[in-house]
mmCIF file of N, CA and C in Angstrom:
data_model
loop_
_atom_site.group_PDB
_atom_site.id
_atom_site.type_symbol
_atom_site.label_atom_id
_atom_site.label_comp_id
_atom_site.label_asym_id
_atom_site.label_seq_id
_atom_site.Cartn_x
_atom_site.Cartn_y
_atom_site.Cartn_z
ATOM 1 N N UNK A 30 -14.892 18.919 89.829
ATOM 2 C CA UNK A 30 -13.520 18.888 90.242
ATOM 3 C C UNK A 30 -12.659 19.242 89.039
ATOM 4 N N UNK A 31 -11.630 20.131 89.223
ATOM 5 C CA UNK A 31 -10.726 20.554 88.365
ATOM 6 C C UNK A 31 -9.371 19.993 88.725
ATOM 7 N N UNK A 32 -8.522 19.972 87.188
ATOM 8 C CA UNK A 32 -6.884 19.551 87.758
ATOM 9 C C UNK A 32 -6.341 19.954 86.300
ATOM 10 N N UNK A 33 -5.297 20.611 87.302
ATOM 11 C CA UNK A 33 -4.463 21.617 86.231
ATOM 12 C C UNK A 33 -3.123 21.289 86.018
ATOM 13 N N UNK A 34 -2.421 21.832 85.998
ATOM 14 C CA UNK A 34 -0.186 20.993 85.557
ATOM 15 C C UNK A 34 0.028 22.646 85.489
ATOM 16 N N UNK A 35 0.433 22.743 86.577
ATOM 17 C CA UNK A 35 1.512 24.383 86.722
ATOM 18 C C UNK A 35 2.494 23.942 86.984
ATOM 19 N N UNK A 36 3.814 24.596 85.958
ATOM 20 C CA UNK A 36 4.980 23.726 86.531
ATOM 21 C C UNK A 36 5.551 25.616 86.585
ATOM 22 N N UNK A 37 6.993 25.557 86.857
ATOM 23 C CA UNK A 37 7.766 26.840 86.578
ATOM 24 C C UNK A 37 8.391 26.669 85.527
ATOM 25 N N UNK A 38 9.061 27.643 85.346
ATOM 26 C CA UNK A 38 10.048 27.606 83.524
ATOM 27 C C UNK A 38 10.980 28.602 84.101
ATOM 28 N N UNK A 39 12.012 28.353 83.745
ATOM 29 C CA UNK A 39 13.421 28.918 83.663
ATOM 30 C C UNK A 39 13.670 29.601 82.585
ATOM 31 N N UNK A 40 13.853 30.882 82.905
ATOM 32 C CA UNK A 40 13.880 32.167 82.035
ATOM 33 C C UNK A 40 14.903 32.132 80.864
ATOM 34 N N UNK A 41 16.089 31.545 81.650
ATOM 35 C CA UNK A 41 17.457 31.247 80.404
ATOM 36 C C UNK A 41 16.863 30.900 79.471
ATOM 37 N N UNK A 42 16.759 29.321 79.992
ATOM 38 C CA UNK A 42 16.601 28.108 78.821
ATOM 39 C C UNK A 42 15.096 28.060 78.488
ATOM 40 N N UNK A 43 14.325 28.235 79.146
ATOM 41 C CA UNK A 43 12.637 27.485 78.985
ATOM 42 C C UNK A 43 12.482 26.122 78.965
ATOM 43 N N UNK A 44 12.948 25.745 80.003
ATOM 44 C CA UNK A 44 12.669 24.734 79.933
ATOM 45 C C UNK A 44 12.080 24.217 81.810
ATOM 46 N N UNK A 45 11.460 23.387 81.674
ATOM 47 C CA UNK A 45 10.395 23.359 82.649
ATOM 48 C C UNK A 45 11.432 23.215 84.203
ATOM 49 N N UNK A 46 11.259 23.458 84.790
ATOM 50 C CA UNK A 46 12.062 22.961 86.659
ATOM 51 C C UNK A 46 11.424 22.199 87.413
ATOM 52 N N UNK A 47 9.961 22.611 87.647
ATOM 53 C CA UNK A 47 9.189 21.531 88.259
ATOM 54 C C UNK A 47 7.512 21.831 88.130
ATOM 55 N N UNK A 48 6.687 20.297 88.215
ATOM 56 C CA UNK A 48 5.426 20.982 88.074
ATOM 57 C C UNK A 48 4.526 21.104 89.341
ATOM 58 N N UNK A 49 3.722 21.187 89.033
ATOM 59 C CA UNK A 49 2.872 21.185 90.475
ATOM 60 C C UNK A 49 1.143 20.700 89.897
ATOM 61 N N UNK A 50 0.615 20.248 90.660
ATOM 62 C CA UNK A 50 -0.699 19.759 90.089
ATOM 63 C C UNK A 50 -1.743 19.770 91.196
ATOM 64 N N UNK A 51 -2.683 20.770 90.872
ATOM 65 C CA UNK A 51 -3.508 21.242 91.872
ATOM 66 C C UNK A 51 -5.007 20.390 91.504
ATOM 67 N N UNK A 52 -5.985 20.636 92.464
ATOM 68 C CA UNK A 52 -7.035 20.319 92.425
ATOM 69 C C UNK A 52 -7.783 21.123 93.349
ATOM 70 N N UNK A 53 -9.176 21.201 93.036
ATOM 71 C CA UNK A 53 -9.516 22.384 93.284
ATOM 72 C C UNK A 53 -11.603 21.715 93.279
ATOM 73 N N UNK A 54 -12.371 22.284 93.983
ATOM 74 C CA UNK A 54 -13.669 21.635 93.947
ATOM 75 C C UNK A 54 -14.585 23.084 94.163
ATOM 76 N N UNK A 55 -15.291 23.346 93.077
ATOM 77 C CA UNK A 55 -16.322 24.310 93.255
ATOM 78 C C UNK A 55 -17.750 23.650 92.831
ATOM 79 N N UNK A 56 -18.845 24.784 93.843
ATOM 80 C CA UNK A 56 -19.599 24.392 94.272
ATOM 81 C C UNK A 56 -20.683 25.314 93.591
ATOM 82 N N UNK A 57 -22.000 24.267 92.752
ATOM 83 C CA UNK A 57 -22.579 24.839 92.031
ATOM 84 C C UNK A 57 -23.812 25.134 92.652
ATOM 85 N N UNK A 58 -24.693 26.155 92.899
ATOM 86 C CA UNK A 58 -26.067 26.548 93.382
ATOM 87 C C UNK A 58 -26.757 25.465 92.390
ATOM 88 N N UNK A 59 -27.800 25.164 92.721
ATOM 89 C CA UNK A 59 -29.451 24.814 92.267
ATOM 90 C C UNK A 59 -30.578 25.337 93.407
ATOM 91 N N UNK A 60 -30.996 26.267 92.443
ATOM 92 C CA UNK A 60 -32.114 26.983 92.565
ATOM 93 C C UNK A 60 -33.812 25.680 92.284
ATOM 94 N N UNK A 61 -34.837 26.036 93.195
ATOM 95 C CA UNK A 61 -35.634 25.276 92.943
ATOM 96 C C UNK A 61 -36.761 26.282 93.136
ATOM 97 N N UNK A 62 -38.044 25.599 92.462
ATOM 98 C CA UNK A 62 -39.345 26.847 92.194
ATOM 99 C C UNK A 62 -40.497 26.735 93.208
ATOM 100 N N UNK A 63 -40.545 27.506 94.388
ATOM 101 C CA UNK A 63 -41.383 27.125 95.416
ATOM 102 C C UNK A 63 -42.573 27.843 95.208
ATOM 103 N N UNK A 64 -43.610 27.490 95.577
ATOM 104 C CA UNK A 64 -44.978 28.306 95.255
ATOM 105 C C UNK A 64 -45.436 27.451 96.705
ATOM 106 N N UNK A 65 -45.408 28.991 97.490
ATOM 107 C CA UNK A 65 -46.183 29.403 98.761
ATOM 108 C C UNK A 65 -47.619 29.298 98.430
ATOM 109 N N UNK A 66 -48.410 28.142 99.203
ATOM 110 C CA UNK A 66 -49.771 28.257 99.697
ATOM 111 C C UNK A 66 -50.384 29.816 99.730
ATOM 112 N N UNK A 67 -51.129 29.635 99.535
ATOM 113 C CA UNK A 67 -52.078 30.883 100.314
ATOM 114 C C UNK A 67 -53.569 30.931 100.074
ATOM 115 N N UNK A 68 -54.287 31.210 100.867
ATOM 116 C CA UNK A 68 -56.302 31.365 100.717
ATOM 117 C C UNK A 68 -56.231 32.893 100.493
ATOM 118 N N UNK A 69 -57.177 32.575 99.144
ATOM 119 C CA UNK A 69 -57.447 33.837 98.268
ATOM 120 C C UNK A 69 -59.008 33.776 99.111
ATOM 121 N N UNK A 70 -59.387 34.843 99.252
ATOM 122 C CA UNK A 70 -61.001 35.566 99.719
ATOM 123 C C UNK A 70 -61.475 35.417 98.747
ATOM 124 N N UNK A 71 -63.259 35.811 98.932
ATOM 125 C CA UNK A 71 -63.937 35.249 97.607
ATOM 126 C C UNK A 71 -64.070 36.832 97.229
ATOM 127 N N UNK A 72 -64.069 37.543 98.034
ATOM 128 C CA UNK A 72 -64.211 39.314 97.300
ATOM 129 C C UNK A 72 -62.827 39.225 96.045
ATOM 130 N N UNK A 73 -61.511 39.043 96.556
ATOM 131 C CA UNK A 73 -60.451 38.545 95.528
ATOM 132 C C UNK A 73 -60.569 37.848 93.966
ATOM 133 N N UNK A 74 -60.927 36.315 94.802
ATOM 134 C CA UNK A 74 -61.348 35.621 93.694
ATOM 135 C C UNK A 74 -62.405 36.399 92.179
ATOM 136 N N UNK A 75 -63.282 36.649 92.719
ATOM 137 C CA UNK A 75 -64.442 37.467 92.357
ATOM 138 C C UNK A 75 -63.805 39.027 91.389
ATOM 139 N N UNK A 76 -62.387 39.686 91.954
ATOM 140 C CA UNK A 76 -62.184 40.953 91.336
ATOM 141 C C UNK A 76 -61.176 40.229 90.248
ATOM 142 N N UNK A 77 -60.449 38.813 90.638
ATOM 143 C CA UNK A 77 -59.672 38.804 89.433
ATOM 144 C C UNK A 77 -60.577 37.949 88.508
ATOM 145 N N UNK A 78 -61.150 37.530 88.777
ATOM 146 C CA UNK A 78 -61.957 37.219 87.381
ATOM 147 C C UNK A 78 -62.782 38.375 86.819
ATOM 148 N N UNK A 79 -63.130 39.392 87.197
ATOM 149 C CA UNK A 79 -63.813 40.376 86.752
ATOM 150 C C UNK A 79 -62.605 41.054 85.682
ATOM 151 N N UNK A 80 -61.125 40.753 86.598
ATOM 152 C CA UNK A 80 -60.330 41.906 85.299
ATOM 153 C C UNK A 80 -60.033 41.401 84.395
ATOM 154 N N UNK A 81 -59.890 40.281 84.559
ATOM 155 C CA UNK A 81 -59.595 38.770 83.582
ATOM 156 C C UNK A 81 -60.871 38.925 82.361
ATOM 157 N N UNK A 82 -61.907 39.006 83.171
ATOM 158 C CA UNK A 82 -63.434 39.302 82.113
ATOM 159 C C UNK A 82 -62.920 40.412 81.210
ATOM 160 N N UNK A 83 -62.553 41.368 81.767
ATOM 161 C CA UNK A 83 -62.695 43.068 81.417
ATOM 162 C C UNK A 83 -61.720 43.244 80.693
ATOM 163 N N UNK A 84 -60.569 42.220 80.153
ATOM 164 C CA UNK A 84 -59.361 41.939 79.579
ATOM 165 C C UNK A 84 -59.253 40.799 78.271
ATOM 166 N N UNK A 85 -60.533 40.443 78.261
ATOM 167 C CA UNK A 85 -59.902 39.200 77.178
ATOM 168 C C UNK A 85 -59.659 40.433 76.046
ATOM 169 N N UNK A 86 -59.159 39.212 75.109
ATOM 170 C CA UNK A 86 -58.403 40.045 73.336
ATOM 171 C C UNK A 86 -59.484 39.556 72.781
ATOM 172 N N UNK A 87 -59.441 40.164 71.163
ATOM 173 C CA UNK A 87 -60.161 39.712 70.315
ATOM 174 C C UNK A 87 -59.625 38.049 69.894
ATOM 175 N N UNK A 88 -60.893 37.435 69.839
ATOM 176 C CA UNK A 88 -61.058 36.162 69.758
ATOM 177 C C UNK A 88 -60.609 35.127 71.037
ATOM 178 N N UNK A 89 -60.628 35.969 72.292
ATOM 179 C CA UNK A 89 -60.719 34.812 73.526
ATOM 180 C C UNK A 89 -62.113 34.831 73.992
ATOM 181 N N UNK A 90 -62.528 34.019 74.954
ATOM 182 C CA UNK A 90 -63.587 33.640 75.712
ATOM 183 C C UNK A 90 -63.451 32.486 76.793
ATOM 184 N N UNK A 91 -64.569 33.061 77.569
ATOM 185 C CA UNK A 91 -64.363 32.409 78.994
ATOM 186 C C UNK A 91 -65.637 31.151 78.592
ATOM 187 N N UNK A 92 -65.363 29.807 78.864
ATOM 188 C CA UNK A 92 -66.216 28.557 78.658
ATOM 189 C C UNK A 92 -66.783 27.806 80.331
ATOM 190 N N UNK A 93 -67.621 28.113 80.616
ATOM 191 C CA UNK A 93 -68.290 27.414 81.554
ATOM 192 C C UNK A 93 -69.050 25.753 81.176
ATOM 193 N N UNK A 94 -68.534 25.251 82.177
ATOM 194 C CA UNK A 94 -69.061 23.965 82.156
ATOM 195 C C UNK A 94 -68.998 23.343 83.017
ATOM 196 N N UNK A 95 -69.427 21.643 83.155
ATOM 197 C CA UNK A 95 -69.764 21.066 84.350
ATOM 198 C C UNK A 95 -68.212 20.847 85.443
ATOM 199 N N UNK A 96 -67.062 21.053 84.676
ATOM 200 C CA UNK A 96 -66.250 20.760 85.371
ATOM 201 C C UNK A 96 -65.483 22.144 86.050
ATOM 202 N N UNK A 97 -66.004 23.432 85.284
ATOM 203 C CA UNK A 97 -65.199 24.591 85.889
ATOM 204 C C UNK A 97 -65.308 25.325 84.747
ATOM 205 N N UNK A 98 -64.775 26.423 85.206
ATOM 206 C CA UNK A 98 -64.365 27.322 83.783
ATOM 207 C C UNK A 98 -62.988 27.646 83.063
ATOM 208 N N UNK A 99 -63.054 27.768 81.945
ATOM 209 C CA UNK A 99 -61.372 27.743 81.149
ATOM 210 C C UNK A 99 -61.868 28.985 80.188
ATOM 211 N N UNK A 100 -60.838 28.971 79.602
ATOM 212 C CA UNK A 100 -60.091 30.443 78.743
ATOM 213 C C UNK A 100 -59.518 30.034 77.419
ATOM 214 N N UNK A 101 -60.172 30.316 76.361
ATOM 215 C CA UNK A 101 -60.252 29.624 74.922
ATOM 216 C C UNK A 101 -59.784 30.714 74.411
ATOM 217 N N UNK A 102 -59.257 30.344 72.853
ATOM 218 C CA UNK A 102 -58.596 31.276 72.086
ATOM 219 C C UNK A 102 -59.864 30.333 70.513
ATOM 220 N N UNK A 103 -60.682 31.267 69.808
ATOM 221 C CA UNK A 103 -61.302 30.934 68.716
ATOM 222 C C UNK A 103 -60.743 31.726 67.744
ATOM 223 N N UNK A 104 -60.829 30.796 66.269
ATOM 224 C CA UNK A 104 -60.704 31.445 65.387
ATOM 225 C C UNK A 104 -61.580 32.589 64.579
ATOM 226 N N UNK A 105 -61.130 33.878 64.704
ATOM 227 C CA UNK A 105 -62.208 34.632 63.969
ATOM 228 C C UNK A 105 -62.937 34.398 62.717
ATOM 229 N N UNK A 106 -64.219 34.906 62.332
ATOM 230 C CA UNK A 106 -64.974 34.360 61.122
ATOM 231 C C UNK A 106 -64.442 35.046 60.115
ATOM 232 N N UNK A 107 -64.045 34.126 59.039
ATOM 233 C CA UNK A 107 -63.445 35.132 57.991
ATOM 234 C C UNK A 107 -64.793 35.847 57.001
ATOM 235 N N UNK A 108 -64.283 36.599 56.339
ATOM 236 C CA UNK A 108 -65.865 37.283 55.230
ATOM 237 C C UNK A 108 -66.315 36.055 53.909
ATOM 238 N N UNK A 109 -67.165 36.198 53.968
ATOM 239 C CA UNK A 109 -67.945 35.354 52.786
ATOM 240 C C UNK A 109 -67.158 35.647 51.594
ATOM 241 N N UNK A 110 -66.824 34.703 50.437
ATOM 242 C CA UNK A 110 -66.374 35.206 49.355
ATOM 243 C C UNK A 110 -66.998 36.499 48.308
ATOM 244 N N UNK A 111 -68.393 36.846 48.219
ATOM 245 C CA UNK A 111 -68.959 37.985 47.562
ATOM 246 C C UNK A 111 -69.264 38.802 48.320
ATOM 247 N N UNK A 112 -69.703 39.004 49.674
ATOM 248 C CA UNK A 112 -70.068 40.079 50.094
ATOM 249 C C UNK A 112 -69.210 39.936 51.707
ATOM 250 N N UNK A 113 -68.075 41.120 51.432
ATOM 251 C CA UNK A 113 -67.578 41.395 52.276
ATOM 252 C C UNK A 113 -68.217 41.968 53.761
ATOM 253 N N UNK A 114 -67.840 41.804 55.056
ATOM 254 C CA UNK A 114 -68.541 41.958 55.999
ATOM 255 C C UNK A 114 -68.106 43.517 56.654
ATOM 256 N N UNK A 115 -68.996 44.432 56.916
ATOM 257 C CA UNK A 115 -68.374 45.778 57.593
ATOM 258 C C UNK A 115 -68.817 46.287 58.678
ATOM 259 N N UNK A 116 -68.101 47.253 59.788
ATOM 260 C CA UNK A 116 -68.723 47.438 61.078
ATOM 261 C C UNK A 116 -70.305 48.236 60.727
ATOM 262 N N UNK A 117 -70.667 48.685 59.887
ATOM 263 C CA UNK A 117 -72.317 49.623 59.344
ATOM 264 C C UNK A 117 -72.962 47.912 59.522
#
């Protein structure tokens, strides 16, 4: 809710004649984040994990275990202090 003081002014003098005091009520949106259901097929399931496979970066990996599988980020091996490591 808003409230303002508009009065008029008299051009001669400047000096005020009368005020007026409005109020006024605007109305704010809220947006909320819905995520629609849906059954994925297992041909689906099956192609996005394949691109997901066919996509990790250097130093991710996919971890299987008893509870499911997840998507790890490892730290790469750095080189030994005397003998540096090369793709040969």
């Amino acid at each position: 809710m808003t409230s303002d003081s508009i009065g008029a002014v008299d051009p001669k003098t400047h000096h005020t004649i009368r005020r007026e005091k409005r109020t006024g009520t605007a109305l704010r949106t809220r947006y909320g984040h819905v995520v629609e259901a849906y059954y994925k097929t297992p041909q689906l399931h099956e192609q996005e994990f394949r691109t997901a496979l066919a996509t990790l970066h250097i130093g991710e990996r996919f971890v299987r275990e008893r509870d499911g599988v997840r998507r790890e980020r490892v730290v790469p091996v750095r080189p030994p202090w005397l003998r540096p490591i090369t793709d040969a």
